[in-house]
Coordinates of C-alpha atoms in Angstrom, one line a residue:
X1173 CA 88.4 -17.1 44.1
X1174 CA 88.8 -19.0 47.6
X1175 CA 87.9 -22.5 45.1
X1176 CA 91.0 -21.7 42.8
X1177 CA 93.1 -21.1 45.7
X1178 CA 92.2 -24.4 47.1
X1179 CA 92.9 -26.2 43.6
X1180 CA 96.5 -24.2 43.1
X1181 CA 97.3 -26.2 46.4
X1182 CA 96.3 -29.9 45.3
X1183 CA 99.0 -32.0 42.8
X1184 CA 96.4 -33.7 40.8
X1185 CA 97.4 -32.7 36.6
X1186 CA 93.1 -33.0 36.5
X1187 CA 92.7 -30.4 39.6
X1188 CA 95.8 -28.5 38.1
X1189 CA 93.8 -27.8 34.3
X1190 CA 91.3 -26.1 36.9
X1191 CA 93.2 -23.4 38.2
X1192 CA 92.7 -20.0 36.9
X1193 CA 96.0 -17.9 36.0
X1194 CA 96.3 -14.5 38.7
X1195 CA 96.3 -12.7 35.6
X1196 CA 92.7 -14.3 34.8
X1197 CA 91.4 -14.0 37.9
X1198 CA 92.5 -10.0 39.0
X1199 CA 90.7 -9.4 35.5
X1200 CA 87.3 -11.0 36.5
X1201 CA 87.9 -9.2 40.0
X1202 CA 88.1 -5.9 38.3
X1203 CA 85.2 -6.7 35.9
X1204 CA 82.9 -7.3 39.2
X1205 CA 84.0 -4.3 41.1
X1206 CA 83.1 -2.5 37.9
X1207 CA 79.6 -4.0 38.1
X1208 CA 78.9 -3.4 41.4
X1209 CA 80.3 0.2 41.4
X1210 CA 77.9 0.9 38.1
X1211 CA 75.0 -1.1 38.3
X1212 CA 71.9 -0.5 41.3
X1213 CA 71.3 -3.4 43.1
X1214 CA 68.0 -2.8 43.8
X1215 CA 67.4 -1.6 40.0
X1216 CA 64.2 -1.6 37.8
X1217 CA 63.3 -4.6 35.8
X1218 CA 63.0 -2.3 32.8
X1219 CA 66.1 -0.1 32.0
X1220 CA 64.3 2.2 29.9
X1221 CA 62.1 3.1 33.9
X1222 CA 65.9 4.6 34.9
X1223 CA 67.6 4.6 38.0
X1224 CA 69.8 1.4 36.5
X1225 CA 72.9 3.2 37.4
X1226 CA 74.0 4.1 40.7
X1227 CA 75.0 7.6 41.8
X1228 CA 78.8 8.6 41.6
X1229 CA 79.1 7.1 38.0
X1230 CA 78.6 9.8 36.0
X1231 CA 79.3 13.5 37.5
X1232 CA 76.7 14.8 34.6
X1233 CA 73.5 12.3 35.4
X1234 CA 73.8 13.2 38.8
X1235 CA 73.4 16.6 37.7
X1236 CA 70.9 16.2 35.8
X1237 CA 68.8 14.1 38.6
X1238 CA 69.6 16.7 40.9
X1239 CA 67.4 19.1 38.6
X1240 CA 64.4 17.0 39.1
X1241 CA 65.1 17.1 42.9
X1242 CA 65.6 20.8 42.9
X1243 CA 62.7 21.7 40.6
X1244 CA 60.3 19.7 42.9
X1245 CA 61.5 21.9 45.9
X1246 CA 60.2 25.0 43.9
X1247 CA 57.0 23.2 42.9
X1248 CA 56.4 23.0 46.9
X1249 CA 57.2 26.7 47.4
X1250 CA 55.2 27.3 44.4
X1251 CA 52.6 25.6 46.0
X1252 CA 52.3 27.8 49.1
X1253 CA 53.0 31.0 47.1
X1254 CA 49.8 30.3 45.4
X1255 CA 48.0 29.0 48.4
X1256 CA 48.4 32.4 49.9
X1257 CA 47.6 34.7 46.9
X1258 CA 44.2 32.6 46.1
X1259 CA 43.5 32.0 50.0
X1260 CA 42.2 29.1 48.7
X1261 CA 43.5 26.3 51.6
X1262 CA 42.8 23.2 49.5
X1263 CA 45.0 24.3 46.4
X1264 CA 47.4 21.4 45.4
X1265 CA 49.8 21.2 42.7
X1266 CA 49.7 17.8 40.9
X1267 CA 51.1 15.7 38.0
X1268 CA 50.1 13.3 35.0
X1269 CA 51.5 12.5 31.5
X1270 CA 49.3 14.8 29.9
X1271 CA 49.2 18.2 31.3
X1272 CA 52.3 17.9 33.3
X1273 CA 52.6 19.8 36.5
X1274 CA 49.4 22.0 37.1
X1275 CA 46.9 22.8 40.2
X1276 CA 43.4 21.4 41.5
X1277 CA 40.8 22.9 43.2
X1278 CA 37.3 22.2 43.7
X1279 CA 34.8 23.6 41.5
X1280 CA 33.2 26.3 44.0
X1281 CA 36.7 27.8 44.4
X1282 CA 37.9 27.7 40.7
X1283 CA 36.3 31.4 40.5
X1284 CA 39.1 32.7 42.9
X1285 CA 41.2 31.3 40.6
X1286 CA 40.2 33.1 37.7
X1287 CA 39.2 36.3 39.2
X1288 CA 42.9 36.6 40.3
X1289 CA 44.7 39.6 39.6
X1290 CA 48.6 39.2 41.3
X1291 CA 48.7 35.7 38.9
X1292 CA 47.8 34.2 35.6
X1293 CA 45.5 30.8 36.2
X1294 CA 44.5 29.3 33.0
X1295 CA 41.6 27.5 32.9
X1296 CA 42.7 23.9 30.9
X1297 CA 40.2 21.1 32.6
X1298 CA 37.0 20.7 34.4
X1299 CA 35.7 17.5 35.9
X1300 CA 33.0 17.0 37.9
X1301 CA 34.3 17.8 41.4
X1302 CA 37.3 19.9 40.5
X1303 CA 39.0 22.5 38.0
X1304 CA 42.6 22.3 36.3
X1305 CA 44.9 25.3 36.2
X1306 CA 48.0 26.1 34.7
X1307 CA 50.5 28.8 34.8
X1308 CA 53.8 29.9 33.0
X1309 CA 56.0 29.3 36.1
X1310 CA 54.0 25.6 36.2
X1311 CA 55.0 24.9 32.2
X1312 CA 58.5 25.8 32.7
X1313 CA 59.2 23.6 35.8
X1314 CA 57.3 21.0 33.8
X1315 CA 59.6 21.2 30.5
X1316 CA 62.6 21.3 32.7
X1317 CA 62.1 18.0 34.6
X1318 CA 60.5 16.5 31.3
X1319 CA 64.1 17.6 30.0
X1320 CA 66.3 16.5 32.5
X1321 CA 64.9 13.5 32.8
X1322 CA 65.3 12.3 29.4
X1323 CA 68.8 13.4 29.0
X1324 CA 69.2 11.3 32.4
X1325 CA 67.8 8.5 30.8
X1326 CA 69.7 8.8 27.6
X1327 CA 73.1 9.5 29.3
X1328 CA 72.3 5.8 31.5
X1329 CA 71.1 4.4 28.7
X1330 CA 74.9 5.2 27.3
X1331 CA 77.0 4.2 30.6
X1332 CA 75.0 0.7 30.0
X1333 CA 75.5 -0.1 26.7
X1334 CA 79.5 0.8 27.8
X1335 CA 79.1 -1.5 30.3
X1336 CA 78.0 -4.5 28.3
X1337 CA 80.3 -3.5 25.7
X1338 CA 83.1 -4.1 28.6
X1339 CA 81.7 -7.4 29.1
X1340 CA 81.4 -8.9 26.2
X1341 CA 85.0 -7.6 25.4
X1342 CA 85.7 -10.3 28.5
X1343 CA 83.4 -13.1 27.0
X1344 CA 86.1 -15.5 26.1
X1345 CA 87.7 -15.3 29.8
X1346 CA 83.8 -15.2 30.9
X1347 CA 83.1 -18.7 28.9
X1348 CA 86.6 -20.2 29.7
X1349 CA 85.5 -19.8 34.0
X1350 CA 82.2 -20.9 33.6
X1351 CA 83.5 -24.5 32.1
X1352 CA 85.7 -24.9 35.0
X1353 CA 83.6 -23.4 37.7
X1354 CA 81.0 -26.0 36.0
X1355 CA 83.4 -28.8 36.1
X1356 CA 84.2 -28.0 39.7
X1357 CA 80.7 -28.2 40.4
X1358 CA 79.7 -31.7 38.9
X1359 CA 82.9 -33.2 40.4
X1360 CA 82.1 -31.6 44.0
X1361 CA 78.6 -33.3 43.8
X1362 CA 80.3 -36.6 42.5
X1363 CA 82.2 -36.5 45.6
X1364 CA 79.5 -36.0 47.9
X1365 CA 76.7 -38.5 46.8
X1366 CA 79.6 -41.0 45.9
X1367 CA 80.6 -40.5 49.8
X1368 CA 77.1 -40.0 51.2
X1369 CA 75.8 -43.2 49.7
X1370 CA 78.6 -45.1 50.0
X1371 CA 79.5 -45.8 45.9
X1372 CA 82.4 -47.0 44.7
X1373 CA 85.4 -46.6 41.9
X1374 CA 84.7 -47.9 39.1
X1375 CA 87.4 -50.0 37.4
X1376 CA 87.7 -49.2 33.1
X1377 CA 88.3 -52.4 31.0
X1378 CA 90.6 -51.7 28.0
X1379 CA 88.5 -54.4 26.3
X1380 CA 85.0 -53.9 25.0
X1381 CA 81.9 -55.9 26.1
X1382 CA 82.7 -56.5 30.2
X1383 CA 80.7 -55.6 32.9
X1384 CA 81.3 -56.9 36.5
X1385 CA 79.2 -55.4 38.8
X1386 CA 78.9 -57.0 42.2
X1387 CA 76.2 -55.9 44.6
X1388 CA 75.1 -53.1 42.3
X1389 CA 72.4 -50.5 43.5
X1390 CA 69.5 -48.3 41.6
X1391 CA 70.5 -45.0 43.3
X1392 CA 67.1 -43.3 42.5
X1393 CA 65.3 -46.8 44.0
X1394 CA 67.2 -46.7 46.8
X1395 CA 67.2 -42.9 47.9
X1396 CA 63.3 -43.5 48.1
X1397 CA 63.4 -47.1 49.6
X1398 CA 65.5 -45.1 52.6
X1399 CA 63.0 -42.8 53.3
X1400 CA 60.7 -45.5 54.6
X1401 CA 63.7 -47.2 56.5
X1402 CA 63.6 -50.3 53.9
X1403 CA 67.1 -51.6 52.3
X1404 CA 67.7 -51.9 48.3
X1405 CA 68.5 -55.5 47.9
X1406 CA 71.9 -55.4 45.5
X1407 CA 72.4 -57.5 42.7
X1408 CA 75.6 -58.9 40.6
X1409 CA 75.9 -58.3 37.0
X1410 CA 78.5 -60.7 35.0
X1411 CA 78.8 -60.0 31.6
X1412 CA 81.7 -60.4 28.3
X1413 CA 81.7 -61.5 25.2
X1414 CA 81.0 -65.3 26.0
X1415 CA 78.4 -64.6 28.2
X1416 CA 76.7 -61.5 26.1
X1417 CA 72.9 -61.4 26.4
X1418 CA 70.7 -62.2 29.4
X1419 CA 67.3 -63.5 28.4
X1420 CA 65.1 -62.5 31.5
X1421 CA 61.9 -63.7 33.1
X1422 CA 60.4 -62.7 36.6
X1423 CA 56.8 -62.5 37.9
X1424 CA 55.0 -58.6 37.4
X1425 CA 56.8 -56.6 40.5
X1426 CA 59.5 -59.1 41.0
X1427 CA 62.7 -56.2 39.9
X1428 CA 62.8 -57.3 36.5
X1429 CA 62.9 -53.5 35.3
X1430 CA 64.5 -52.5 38.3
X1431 CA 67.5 -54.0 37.7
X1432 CA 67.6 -53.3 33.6
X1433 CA 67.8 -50.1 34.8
X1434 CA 70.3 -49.9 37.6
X1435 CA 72.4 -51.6 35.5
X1436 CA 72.0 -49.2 32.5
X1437 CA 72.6 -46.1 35.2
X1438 CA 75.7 -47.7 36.7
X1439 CA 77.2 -47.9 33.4
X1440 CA 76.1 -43.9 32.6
X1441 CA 77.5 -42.7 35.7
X1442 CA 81.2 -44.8 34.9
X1443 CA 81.0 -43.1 31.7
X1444 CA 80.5 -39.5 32.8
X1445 CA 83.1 -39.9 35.8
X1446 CA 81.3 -41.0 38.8
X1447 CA 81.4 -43.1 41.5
X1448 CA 79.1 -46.0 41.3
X1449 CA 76.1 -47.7 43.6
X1450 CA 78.1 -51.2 43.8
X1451 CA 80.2 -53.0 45.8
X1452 CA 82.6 -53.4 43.2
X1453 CA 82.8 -52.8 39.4
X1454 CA 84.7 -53.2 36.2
X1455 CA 83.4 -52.2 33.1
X1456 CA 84.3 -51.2 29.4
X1457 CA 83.2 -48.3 27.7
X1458 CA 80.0 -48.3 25.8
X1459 CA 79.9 -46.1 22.5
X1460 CA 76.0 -46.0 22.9
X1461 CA 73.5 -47.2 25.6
X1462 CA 69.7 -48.5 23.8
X1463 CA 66.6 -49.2 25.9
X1464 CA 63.3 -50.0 25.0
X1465 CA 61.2 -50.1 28.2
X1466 CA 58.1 -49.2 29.1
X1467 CA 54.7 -48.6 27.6
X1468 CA 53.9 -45.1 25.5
X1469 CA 52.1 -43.8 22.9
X1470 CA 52.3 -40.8 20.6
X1471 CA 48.9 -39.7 19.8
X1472 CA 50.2 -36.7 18.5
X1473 CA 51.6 -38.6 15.1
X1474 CA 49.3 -41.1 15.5
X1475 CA 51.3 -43.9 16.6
X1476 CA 50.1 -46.4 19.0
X1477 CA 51.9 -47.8 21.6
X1478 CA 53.0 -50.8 19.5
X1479 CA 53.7 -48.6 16.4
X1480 CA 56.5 -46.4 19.4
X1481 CA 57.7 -49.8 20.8
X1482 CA 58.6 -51.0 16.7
X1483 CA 59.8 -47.2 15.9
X1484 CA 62.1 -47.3 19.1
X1485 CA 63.6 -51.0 18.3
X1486 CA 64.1 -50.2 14.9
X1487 CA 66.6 -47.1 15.7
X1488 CA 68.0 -49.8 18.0
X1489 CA 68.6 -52.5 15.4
X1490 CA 69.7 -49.7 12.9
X1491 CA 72.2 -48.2 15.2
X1492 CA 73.4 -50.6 17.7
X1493 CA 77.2 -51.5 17.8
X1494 CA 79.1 -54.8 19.0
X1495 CA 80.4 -51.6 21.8
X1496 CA 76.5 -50.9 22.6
X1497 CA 74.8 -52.0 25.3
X1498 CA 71.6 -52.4 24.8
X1499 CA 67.9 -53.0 27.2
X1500 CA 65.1 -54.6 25.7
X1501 CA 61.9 -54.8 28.3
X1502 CA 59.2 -56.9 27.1
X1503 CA 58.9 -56.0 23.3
X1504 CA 56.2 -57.0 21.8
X1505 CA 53.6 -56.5 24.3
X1506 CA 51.7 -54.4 22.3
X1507 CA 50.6 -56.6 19.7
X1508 CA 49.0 -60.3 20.0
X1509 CA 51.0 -62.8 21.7
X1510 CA 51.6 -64.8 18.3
X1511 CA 53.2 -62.0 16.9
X1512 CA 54.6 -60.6 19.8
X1513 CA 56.5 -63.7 20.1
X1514 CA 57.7 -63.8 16.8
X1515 CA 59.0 -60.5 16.7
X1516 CA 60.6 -60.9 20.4
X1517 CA 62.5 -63.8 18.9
X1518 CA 63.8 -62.3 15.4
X1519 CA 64.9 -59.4 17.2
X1520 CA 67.1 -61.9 19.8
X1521 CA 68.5 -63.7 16.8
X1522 CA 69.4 -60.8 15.2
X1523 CA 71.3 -58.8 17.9
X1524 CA 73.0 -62.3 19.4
X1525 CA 74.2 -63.3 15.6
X1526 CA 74.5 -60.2 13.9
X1527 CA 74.8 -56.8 16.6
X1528 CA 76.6 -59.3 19.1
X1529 CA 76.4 -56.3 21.8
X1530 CA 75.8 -57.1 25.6
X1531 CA 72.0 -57.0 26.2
X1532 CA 69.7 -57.5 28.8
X1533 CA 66.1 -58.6 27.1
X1534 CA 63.2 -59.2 29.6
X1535 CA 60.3 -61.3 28.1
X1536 CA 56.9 -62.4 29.4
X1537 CA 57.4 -64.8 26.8
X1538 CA 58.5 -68.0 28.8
X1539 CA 58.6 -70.1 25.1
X1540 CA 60.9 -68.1 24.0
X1541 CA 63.5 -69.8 26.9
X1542 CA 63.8 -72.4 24.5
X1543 CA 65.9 -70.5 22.3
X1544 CA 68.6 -71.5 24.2
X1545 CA 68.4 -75.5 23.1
X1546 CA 70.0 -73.9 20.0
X1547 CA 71.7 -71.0 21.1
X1548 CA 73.9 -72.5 24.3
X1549 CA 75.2 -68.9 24.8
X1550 CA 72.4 -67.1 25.8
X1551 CA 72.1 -67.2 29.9
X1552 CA 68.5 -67.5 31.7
X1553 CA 67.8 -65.4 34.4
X1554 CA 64.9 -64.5 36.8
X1555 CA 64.2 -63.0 40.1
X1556 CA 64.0 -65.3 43.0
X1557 CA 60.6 -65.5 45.0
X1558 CA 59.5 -67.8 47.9
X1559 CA 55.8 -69.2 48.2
X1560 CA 54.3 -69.1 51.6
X1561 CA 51.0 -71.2 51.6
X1562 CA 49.1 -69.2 49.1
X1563 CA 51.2 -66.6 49.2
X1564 CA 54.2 -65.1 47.2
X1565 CA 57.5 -63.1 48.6
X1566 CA 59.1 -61.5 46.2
X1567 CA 63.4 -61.5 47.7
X1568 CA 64.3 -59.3 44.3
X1569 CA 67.6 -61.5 43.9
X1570 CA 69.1 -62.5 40.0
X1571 CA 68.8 -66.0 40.1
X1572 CA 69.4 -68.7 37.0
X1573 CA 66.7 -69.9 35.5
X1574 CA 63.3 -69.4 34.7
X1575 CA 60.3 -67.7 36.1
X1576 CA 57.3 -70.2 37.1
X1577 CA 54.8 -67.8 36.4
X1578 CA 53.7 -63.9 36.2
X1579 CA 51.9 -63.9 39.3
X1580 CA 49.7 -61.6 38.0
X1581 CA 46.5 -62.6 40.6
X1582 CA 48.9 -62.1 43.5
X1583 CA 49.9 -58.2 42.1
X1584 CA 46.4 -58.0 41.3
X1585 CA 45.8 -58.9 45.1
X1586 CA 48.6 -56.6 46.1
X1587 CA 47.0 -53.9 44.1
X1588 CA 43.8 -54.1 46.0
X1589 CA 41.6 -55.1 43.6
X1590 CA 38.4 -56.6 45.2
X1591 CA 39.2 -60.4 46.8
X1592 CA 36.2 -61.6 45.1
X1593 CA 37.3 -60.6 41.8
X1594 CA 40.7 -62.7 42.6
X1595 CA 38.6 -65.7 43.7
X1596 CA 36.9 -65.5 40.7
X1597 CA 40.5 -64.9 38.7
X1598 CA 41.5 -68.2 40.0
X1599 CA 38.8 -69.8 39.1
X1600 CA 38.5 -68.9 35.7
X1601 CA 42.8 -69.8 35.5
X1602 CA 42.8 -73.2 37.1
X1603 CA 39.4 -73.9 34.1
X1604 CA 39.7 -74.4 30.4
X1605 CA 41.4 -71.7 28.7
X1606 CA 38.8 -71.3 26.1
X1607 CA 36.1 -68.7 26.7
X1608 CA 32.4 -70.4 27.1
X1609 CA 28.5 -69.5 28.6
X1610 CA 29.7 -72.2 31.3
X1611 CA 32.9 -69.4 32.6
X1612 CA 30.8 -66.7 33.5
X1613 CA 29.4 -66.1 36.7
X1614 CA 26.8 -63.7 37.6
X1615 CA 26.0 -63.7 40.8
X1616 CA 29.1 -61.9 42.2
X1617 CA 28.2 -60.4 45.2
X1618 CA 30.7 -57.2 44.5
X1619 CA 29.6 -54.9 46.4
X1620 CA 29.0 -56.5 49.9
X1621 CA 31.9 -55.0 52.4
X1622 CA 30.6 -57.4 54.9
X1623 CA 32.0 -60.4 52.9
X1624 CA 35.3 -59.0 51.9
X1625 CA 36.0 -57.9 55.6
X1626 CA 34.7 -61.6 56.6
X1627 CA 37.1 -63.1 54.1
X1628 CA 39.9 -61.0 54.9
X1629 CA 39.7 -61.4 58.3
X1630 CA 39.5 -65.5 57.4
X1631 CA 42.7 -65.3 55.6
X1632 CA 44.6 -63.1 58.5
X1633 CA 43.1 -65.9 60.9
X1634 CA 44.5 -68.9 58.5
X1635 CA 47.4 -67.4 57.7
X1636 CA 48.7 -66.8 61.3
X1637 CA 47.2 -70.6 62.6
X1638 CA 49.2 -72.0 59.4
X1639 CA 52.6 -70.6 61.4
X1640 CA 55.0 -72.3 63.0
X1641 CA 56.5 -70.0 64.7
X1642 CA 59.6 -72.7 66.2
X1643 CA 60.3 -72.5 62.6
X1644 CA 61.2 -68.9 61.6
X1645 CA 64.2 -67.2 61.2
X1646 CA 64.2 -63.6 62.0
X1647 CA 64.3 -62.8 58.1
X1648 CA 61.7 -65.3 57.6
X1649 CA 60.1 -63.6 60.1
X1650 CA 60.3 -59.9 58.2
X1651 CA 59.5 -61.2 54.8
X1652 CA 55.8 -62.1 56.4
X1653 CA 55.1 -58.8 58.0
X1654 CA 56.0 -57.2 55.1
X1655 CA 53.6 -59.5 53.0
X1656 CA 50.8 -59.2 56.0
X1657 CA 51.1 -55.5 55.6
X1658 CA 50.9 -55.2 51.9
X1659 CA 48.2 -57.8 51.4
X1660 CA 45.6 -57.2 54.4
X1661 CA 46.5 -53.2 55.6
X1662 CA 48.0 -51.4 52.7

């Protein structure tokens, strides 16, 4: 109510379509006092248990509960009556679903009950430690409460059903709140992660195929990244219809998918009315966003994960528009590299000449850079690294060009994967590609700690004497820590 109130105040036509008439509003007010005044708050999970409706309703059910109370107040006096009679101290009057009310004694004193002359005790149950009685006064109290009880429960059973019927009578003003409550909600939460994380207005292009992103974030990457006190590096994204598909290359854990992502995200959020994780940004509006990324199978139909990876760019190919954006990250891994290949290139052909949508495709496949000796149009990218002695520092910039390599030994490395095994990687990469008795090694000493903690410690040692410290800028300086860390701690 206080939220509408709020809104009335405010000029905007968007916040005004968000009000709620007074009329609308003292309805939905009634409606809830109605529901409060009925229901029990602290009622059973099952209405058909009763006590669902609260006292004060219904003049008649709390009549008809009171004869359950009253009834049990005789059972008690009923109790000591026969206590006194029988002289039998450990009498009690008790209850289950079968006999109703009736009374218990033990065995040895089930005699007096039956040898009673001022009362009628009938006999109905033995067990092993104690006798069952029952008497007329016993069967009356028992149908009475049995009675009232399920008149009680009919008569709630009634106010309920009224209840709902009230409701649903107020379903169309019901639905009509929910939306804008909902759309208050989603635009309240824009507002505060667009202001917590600093994200900016986006600008909307009339014109299809533009995006100008400068300094653009992953929100999800960089929420995490901030729990350990690191900084996202941003990145610009410059795209129209001259400059429509971004053939990309990087090294294995350089940002390639990072930033197919981020940029796929930015231009979701613009489309459903957010703030977005950029300096800046214009962009057009996409009919449809594609992606093919990652690795995945689907045992469950049989498919492998090259069979998924064909299905998925298929439905792109088929579906696509010139007002699609589309994210292709490297297709045709799952298949040999010939073919991979060829079906990485067909596919770029056919969605530069034919589609002609804004795409970002990321290839292993550096041969396939030489599609742009025919195709001028088509822009190289990679992420920028920096080599330090035998090391590599990833900076997670766009830059031009094209990757030198995947670098898979160094992720390898960074992976922990034994540091003989890398030895022996580079050995095996700087010989003959082709496979031969004279390639294989087998005297790896694998499982020796001693060595790898000897090596190790070699490296640290070389690595620091290879310094010049004289040299170093501070962000130099940060860019080795990082790679000490992650290559000889972590």
């Amino acid at each position: 109510q206080n939220i509408f109130k709020i809104l009335k105040d405010y000029h905007n036509k968007k916040f005004k379509t968000l009000y709620l008439e007074e009329s609308i509003l003292k309805k939905l007010l009634n409606l809830e006092n109605l529901i409060e005044k009925t229901i029990n708050p602290n009622t059973p999970n099952i209405i058909t248990n009763g006590d669902v409706i609260n006292a004060g309703v219904e003049p008649e059910l709390d009549r008809l509960r009171d004869i359950k109370n009253i009834k049990k107040e005789e059972i008690v006096k009923l109790q000591l009556n026969y206590v006194k009679e029988t002289q039998v101290g450990n009498l009690k009057i008790k209850f289950n679903n079968i006999h109703g009310y009736f009374i218990e004694v033990t065995n040895k004193n089930s005699s007096k009950l039956i040898e009673s002359k001022g009362k009628i005790f009938n006999l109905i149950q033995n067990t092993m430690n104690a006798s069952r009685f029952q008497t007329p006064e016993l069967l009356k109290l028992t149908k009475d409460i049995q009675e009232s009880e399920f008149l009680a429960l009919e008569l709630e059973q009634k106010i309920y059903k009224d209840l709902c019927k009230e409701i649903r009578s107020a379903s169309t003003i019901i639905s009509l709140v929910a939306k804008k409550i909902a759309n208050i909600d989603v635009i309240a939460n824009f507002a505060h992660i667009s202001k917590t994380n600093n994200y900016v207005k986006p600008k909307l292009e009339e014109k299809i195929k533009i995006i100008e992103i400068v300094d653009g974030r992953h929100p999800i990457v960089e929420e995490s990244l901030k729990k350990d006190a690191l900084n996202f590096i941003p990145n610009n994204c410059s795209m129209d219809d001259k400059n429509s598909l971004w053939l990309m290359t990087g090294p294995n854990m350089a940002g390639k998918s990072t930033f197919l992502r981020q940029t796929a995200i930015i231009i979701l959020m613009n489309q459903i009315g957010c703030f977005v994780p950029a300096s800046s940004a214009s962009l057009s509006i996409f009919d449809k966003i594609f992606t093919r990324i990652g690795a995945s199978d689907n045992l469950a139909k049989g498919m492998s994960t090259f069979m998924m990876e064909m299905v998925e760019t298929s439905r792109i190919i088929n579906n696509a528009s010139e007002a699609s954006f589309v994210i292709l990250d490297e297709l045709g891994r799952g298949t040999s590299t010939q073919d991979g290949l060829a079906i990485a290139q067909s596919v770029l052909e056919y969605i530069f000449k034919r589609i002609n949508c804004l795409t970002l495709f990321a290839t292993h496949y550096k041969e396939l850079c030489k599609i742009t000796e025919h195709i001028s149009e088509i822009k190289l990218k990679t992420l920028e690294i920096k080599r330090w002695k035998n090391e590599i520092i990833f900076l997670y910039k766009v830059v031009d060009g094209i990757s030198e390599g995947s670098f898979g030994i160094h992720v390898a490395k960074l992976a922990g994967l034994k540091e003989n095994l890398i030895e022996r990687s580079r050995e095996i990469l700087s010989s003959p590609s082709d496979v031969n008795e004279k390639n294989f090694e087998l005297d790896l000493d694998l499982d020796n700690p001693q060595i790898e903690s000897k090596e190790k410690n070699e490296d640290i040692i070389n690595f620091i004497k290879d310094l010049n410290a004289d040299e170093i800028s501070p962000k130099d300086a940060l860019d080795i820590l990082y790679t000490l860390k992650k290559n000889f701690i972590d």
